[in-house]
XYZ file of C-alpha atoms in Angstrom:
360
model
C -26.643 13.004 -118.699
C -30.544 12.081 -118.666
C -31.800 9.992 -115.724
C -32.734 7.308 -118.387
C -29.273 6.725 -119.724
C -28.292 3.074 -119.215
C -26.074 2.373 -116.312
C -23.740 -0.026 -118.419
C -23.049 2.988 -120.860
C -22.736 5.807 -118.038
C -18.951 5.294 -117.404
C -17.924 4.947 -120.962
C -14.943 6.953 -122.135
C -15.207 9.104 -125.079
C -13.080 9.200 -128.073
C -12.096 12.894 -128.397
C -11.815 13.812 -132.264
C -9.405 16.406 -133.457
C -10.925 19.897 -133.268
C -12.814 21.590 -136.325
C -13.009 25.226 -135.317
C -15.203 27.654 -137.447
C -14.049 30.837 -135.849
C -11.504 31.789 -138.272
C -9.891 30.424 -141.332
C -6.816 27.871 -140.076
C -3.943 26.022 -141.793
C -5.342 22.760 -140.426
C -2.503 20.307 -139.544
C -4.421 18.295 -136.842
C -6.492 15.654 -138.144
C -4.558 13.978 -140.890
C -6.760 14.893 -143.890
C -5.158 15.079 -147.225
C -4.363 18.577 -148.242
C -5.472 17.757 -152.137
C -9.242 17.398 -153.159
C -10.538 14.322 -154.749
C -10.090 13.572 -158.212
C -12.114 15.242 -160.902
C -13.775 11.843 -161.656
C -15.076 11.674 -157.951
C -16.585 15.116 -158.344
C -18.478 14.107 -161.310
C -19.693 10.815 -159.928
C -21.114 12.537 -156.838
C -22.898 15.082 -158.746
C -24.488 12.416 -160.958
C -25.882 10.589 -157.885
C -27.896 13.604 -156.573
C -30.707 12.830 -158.327
C -30.948 9.411 -157.337
C -30.925 10.239 -153.615
C -34.610 9.146 -153.242
C -33.480 5.531 -153.612
C -31.956 3.371 -151.115
C -28.154 2.435 -151.842
C -27.138 -1.099 -152.675
C -26.755 -2.500 -149.266
C -23.880 -5.153 -150.866
C -22.094 -2.336 -152.409
C -21.367 -5.205 -155.173
C -19.832 -3.001 -157.668
C -17.604 -1.225 -155.409
C -16.584 -4.553 -153.755
C -15.821 -6.034 -156.730
C -13.644 -3.054 -158.007
C -11.639 -3.278 -154.630
C -11.151 -6.849 -155.038
C -9.597 -6.501 -158.512
C -7.535 -3.555 -157.157
C -6.013 -5.369 -154.149
C -5.626 -8.953 -155.945
C -8.480 -10.790 -153.921
C -12.084 -11.963 -154.423
C -15.159 -9.887 -153.760
C -16.210 -12.319 -150.966
C -12.815 -11.197 -149.149
C -13.791 -7.397 -149.019
C -16.071 -5.891 -146.289
C -17.193 -2.055 -146.605
C -18.520 -0.053 -144.006
C -19.022 3.702 -143.177
C -15.260 4.515 -142.447
C -12.778 2.142 -141.011
C -13.764 3.262 -137.366
C -17.257 1.439 -138.112
C -15.093 -1.703 -139.277
C -13.028 -1.413 -135.947
C -16.102 -1.277 -133.879
C -17.632 -4.337 -135.615
C -14.457 -6.378 -135.261
C -13.993 -5.722 -131.664
C -17.588 -6.901 -131.023
C -17.049 -10.020 -133.292
C -13.669 -11.149 -132.547
C -12.521 -9.560 -129.075
C -14.570 -11.720 -126.614
C -11.285 -13.192 -125.315
C -9.780 -9.769 -124.848
C -7.765 -7.241 -126.798
C -3.976 -6.517 -126.966
C -2.575 -3.290 -128.593
C 0.238 -1.106 -128.204
C 0.610 1.138 -125.301
C 0.610 4.432 -127.607
C -1.592 3.960 -130.465
C -4.994 5.082 -131.933
C -7.176 6.437 -128.969
C -10.490 4.632 -130.243
C -9.274 1.236 -129.437
C -9.704 1.322 -125.657
C -13.126 3.120 -126.416
C -14.327 0.182 -128.201
C -13.205 -2.303 -125.947
C -15.026 -0.419 -123.128
C -18.185 -0.009 -125.317
C -18.238 -3.938 -125.571
C -16.895 -4.608 -122.148
C -13.767 -6.471 -123.351
C -10.548 -6.902 -121.269
C -8.289 -4.400 -123.028
C -4.276 -4.831 -122.295
C -1.605 -2.863 -123.534
C 2.183 -3.794 -124.429
C 4.782 -1.328 -123.610
C 6.399 0.694 -126.437
C 10.320 1.597 -126.532
C 11.666 4.982 -125.596
C 11.408 5.935 -129.322
C 7.940 4.591 -129.463
C 8.933 1.267 -131.669
C 7.340 -1.836 -130.916
C 8.571 -5.447 -130.114
C 6.853 -7.571 -131.970
C 7.700 -10.603 -129.741
C 5.467 -9.107 -127.196
C 2.517 -9.841 -129.343
C 3.153 -13.411 -129.833
C 0.896 -15.983 -128.146
C -1.434 -13.360 -126.965
C -4.323 -15.454 -126.297
C -6.839 -12.628 -127.389
C -7.266 -10.522 -130.607
C -4.267 -8.283 -131.530
C -4.924 -4.972 -132.836
C -1.983 -3.042 -134.544
C -2.149 0.196 -136.371
C 0.450 -0.044 -138.920
C 1.665 2.573 -139.357
C 1.234 3.457 -135.661
C -1.652 5.976 -135.741
C 0.140 8.427 -133.216
C 3.902 8.041 -134.183
C 3.771 6.825 -137.984
C 6.285 4.189 -137.126
C 5.620 1.034 -139.038
C 6.496 -2.795 -138.330
C 7.965 -4.599 -141.611
C 5.815 -7.223 -143.274
C 7.971 -10.001 -141.726
C 7.130 -8.774 -138.295
C 3.630 -8.618 -139.037
C 3.494 -12.045 -140.429
C 5.340 -13.478 -137.262
C 2.620 -11.873 -134.945
C -0.224 -13.586 -137.333
C 1.702 -16.832 -137.498
C 1.961 -16.796 -133.599
C -1.707 -16.188 -132.814
C -3.532 -18.980 -134.795
C -6.458 -18.935 -132.402
C -7.192 -15.418 -132.328
C -7.779 -12.636 -134.885
C -4.937 -10.268 -135.618
C -6.273 -6.865 -136.901
C -3.813 -4.766 -138.958
C -5.170 -1.124 -139.171
C -3.721 0.297 -142.228
C -5.279 3.615 -142.376
C -1.903 5.508 -143.297
C -0.220 2.611 -145.351
C -0.135 4.341 -148.661
C 2.660 6.748 -147.502
C 5.445 4.624 -147.517
C 4.789 1.402 -145.420
C 3.900 -2.176 -146.701
C 0.563 -3.525 -146.437
C -0.405 -7.079 -145.351
C -3.038 -7.605 -147.592
C -1.331 -10.377 -149.467
C -0.944 -12.168 -146.210
C -4.692 -12.661 -145.945
C -4.337 -15.053 -148.516
C -2.324 -17.318 -146.442
C -3.805 -16.725 -142.771
C -7.383 -17.005 -141.920
C -6.915 -14.990 -138.930
C -5.668 -11.687 -140.393
C -7.984 -8.773 -140.926
C -6.633 -6.029 -142.723
C -8.471 -2.663 -142.414
C -7.967 0.390 -144.809
C -9.661 3.694 -145.369
C -10.472 6.281 -148.258
C -10.123 9.067 -145.634
C -6.395 9.734 -146.072
C -4.605 8.693 -149.333
C -7.802 9.119 -151.331
C -9.015 12.274 -150.154
C -12.393 11.295 -149.052
C -12.496 11.834 -145.244
C -15.955 13.503 -145.572
C -17.429 10.546 -147.409
C -16.787 8.137 -144.829
C -15.627 4.897 -146.301
C -13.560 2.095 -145.090
C -12.935 -1.442 -146.106
C -11.340 -4.632 -144.672
C -9.837 -7.463 -146.770
C -9.692 -10.824 -144.997
C -10.633 -14.671 -144.971
C -14.199 -15.054 -146.280
C -15.255 -16.372 -142.682
C -14.147 -13.208 -141.272
C -15.878 -11.107 -143.774
C -19.027 -12.951 -143.361
C -19.022 -12.333 -139.488
C -18.772 -8.610 -139.955
C -21.652 -8.745 -142.727
C -23.625 -10.697 -140.073
C -23.080 -7.423 -137.797
C -23.850 -5.065 -140.521
C -27.185 -6.369 -141.475
C -28.082 -6.681 -137.886
C -27.415 -2.941 -137.459
C -27.682 -0.770 -140.588
C -27.402 -2.580 -144.042
C -27.599 0.525 -145.695
C -24.560 1.958 -144.164
C -22.970 3.183 -147.334
C -24.963 5.976 -149.135
C -25.165 6.061 -152.904
C -22.657 9.256 -153.341
C -20.075 7.543 -151.359
C -19.905 4.177 -153.280
C -19.916 6.004 -156.677
C -17.205 8.392 -155.417
C -15.270 5.480 -154.394
C -15.528 3.595 -157.878
C -14.304 6.749 -159.448
C -11.471 7.076 -157.221
C -10.342 3.759 -157.790
C -10.539 4.410 -161.587
C -8.240 7.454 -161.106
C -5.680 5.772 -158.835
C -2.582 7.291 -160.574
C -4.042 10.733 -159.296
C -3.839 9.516 -155.831
C -0.469 7.711 -156.108
C 1.016 11.232 -157.125
C -0.657 13.046 -154.362
C 0.924 10.216 -151.708
C 4.206 10.775 -153.483
C 4.052 14.945 -152.984
C 2.871 14.159 -149.417
C 6.028 12.040 -148.773
C 8.362 14.290 -150.354
C 6.837 17.281 -148.118
C 7.147 15.142 -145.157
C 10.841 14.699 -145.758
C 11.302 18.470 -146.089
C 9.135 19.000 -142.982
C 11.184 16.890 -140.847
C 14.480 18.382 -142.185
C 12.999 21.818 -141.293
C 11.911 20.855 -137.863
C 15.178 18.970 -136.998
C 17.322 21.684 -138.172
C 15.250 23.749 -135.266
C 16.419 21.268 -132.712
C 13.352 19.100 -132.852
C 13.358 15.269 -132.448
C 10.649 13.629 -135.008
C 9.820 10.135 -135.160
C 10.746 8.133 -138.321
C 7.008 8.325 -139.647
C 5.637 6.567 -142.618
C 2.294 8.143 -142.441
C 1.001 11.602 -143.582
C 1.965 13.095 -140.475
C 5.010 13.558 -138.160
C 5.093 13.346 -134.289
C 7.627 15.933 -133.040
C 9.116 17.250 -129.968
C 11.083 20.544 -128.917
C 13.261 20.657 -125.720
C 12.607 24.337 -125.592
C 8.855 24.401 -126.461
C 6.564 22.143 -124.384
C 3.933 20.253 -126.471
C 0.961 22.044 -124.954
C 2.458 25.620 -125.359
C 3.603 25.009 -129.138
C -0.026 23.661 -129.913
C -1.491 26.754 -127.973
C 0.946 29.297 -129.591
C 0.628 27.931 -133.128
C -3.353 27.976 -132.928
C -3.055 31.689 -132.175
C -1.301 32.212 -135.161
C -4.036 30.158 -137.081
C -2.285 26.778 -137.372
C -3.749 23.884 -136.096
C -1.624 20.739 -134.755
C -2.826 17.869 -132.440
C -1.603 17.770 -128.876
C -2.540 14.535 -126.675
C -2.725 14.656 -122.639
C -1.279 11.210 -122.384
C 1.624 11.602 -120.439
C 3.868 9.695 -122.813
C 2.967 12.224 -125.534
C 2.527 15.415 -123.612
C 6.216 16.898 -124.758
C 5.060 16.143 -128.427
C 2.856 17.599 -130.971
C 1.568 15.481 -134.119
C 1.538 17.443 -137.167
C -0.327 16.412 -140.476
C 1.780 17.132 -143.812
C -0.132 19.624 -145.874
C 1.155 21.441 -148.983
C 4.570 22.576 -149.191
C 3.255 26.039 -148.769
C 1.537 25.083 -145.523
C 4.532 23.424 -144.105
C 6.722 26.323 -145.029
C 4.317 28.421 -143.123
C 4.441 26.009 -140.055
C 8.243 25.835 -140.193
C 8.399 29.773 -140.182
C 6.062 30.151 -137.551
C 7.854 27.466 -135.410
C 11.101 29.345 -135.872
C 9.443 32.537 -134.873
C 8.140 30.949 -131.686
C 11.323 29.376 -130.800
C 13.003 32.718 -131.042
C 10.430 34.426 -128.678
C 10.972 31.275 -126.222
C 14.756 31.820 -126.207
C 14.120 35.659 -125.716
C 11.645 34.804 -122.644
C 14.435 32.388 -121.356
C 17.190 34.814 -121.310
C 15.109 37.497 -119.903
C 14.002 35.066 -116.958
C 17.704 34.079 -116.372
C 19.090 37.987 -115.653
């Protein structure tokens, strides 16, 4: 830290992204990326934009906003686009969090970082022993409510009726529903945005549409909320979506069936992985995301993470005491998950031998 760094920023916590080691090939199951490449049309669209990189992109992303509006049954003025859903979350905390923020105690790790960045009062509601939420704890919050649904660490999702109850019980504040993982089996709240002017639904092209490297997020909500976000966008960086990303997203929407099939395959592989891990004595959350949160009584989370990494398999381990016994495992291809299951079985056998030797 330099001596010129602002004192307001000196104490900011930092979000720790999933590691991206380059020292060797890994089976990468730690950052919830799709194991499948973008559709053929996306690759062609990106290539076609290369010669136009000398020109600024459309700051309004008009063609893409219109296409998303058609896809989700809303109007273009109800759609906001930005450089990844993280960018939208940042804008939303700044725009709507003045009275404070309420989020689950176990959730996406960026939420408290955004609150600290904007000097917002950040509070959490406890989760149950199985990591499920109590919707009533978010009623009458008196502040912005932020819910990752499915939850960004556990994959557990609230039903649409519970989400609507939270929105209806907070008419004076924005309820932000972060649906980064919704396409893997949960219910989207987009349709509710037509009835509630305090609901903002945020999604991303990073997960189900295989575009984590393109950085594209979008939000759907009342026109007033979208206008608020656009004001912040134009006060910071109007050209926040490059030409290649806009073209890629348009092509992806035109080939939605390709991504729907990928989501189906991921859900099928998720079920296989859960069954395989539970057969080895693991406990898994009831995830509706493209990952599982899993815990073994014989292999502590940190140890499992390290030993898998030594074998060229990356999973995610969190230092939070509520998650320290767990690892989060992205769902890859069937072959990748079979390799994971085989490695875990081998590590368990070694752990049992070590325990038996120590008991002599």
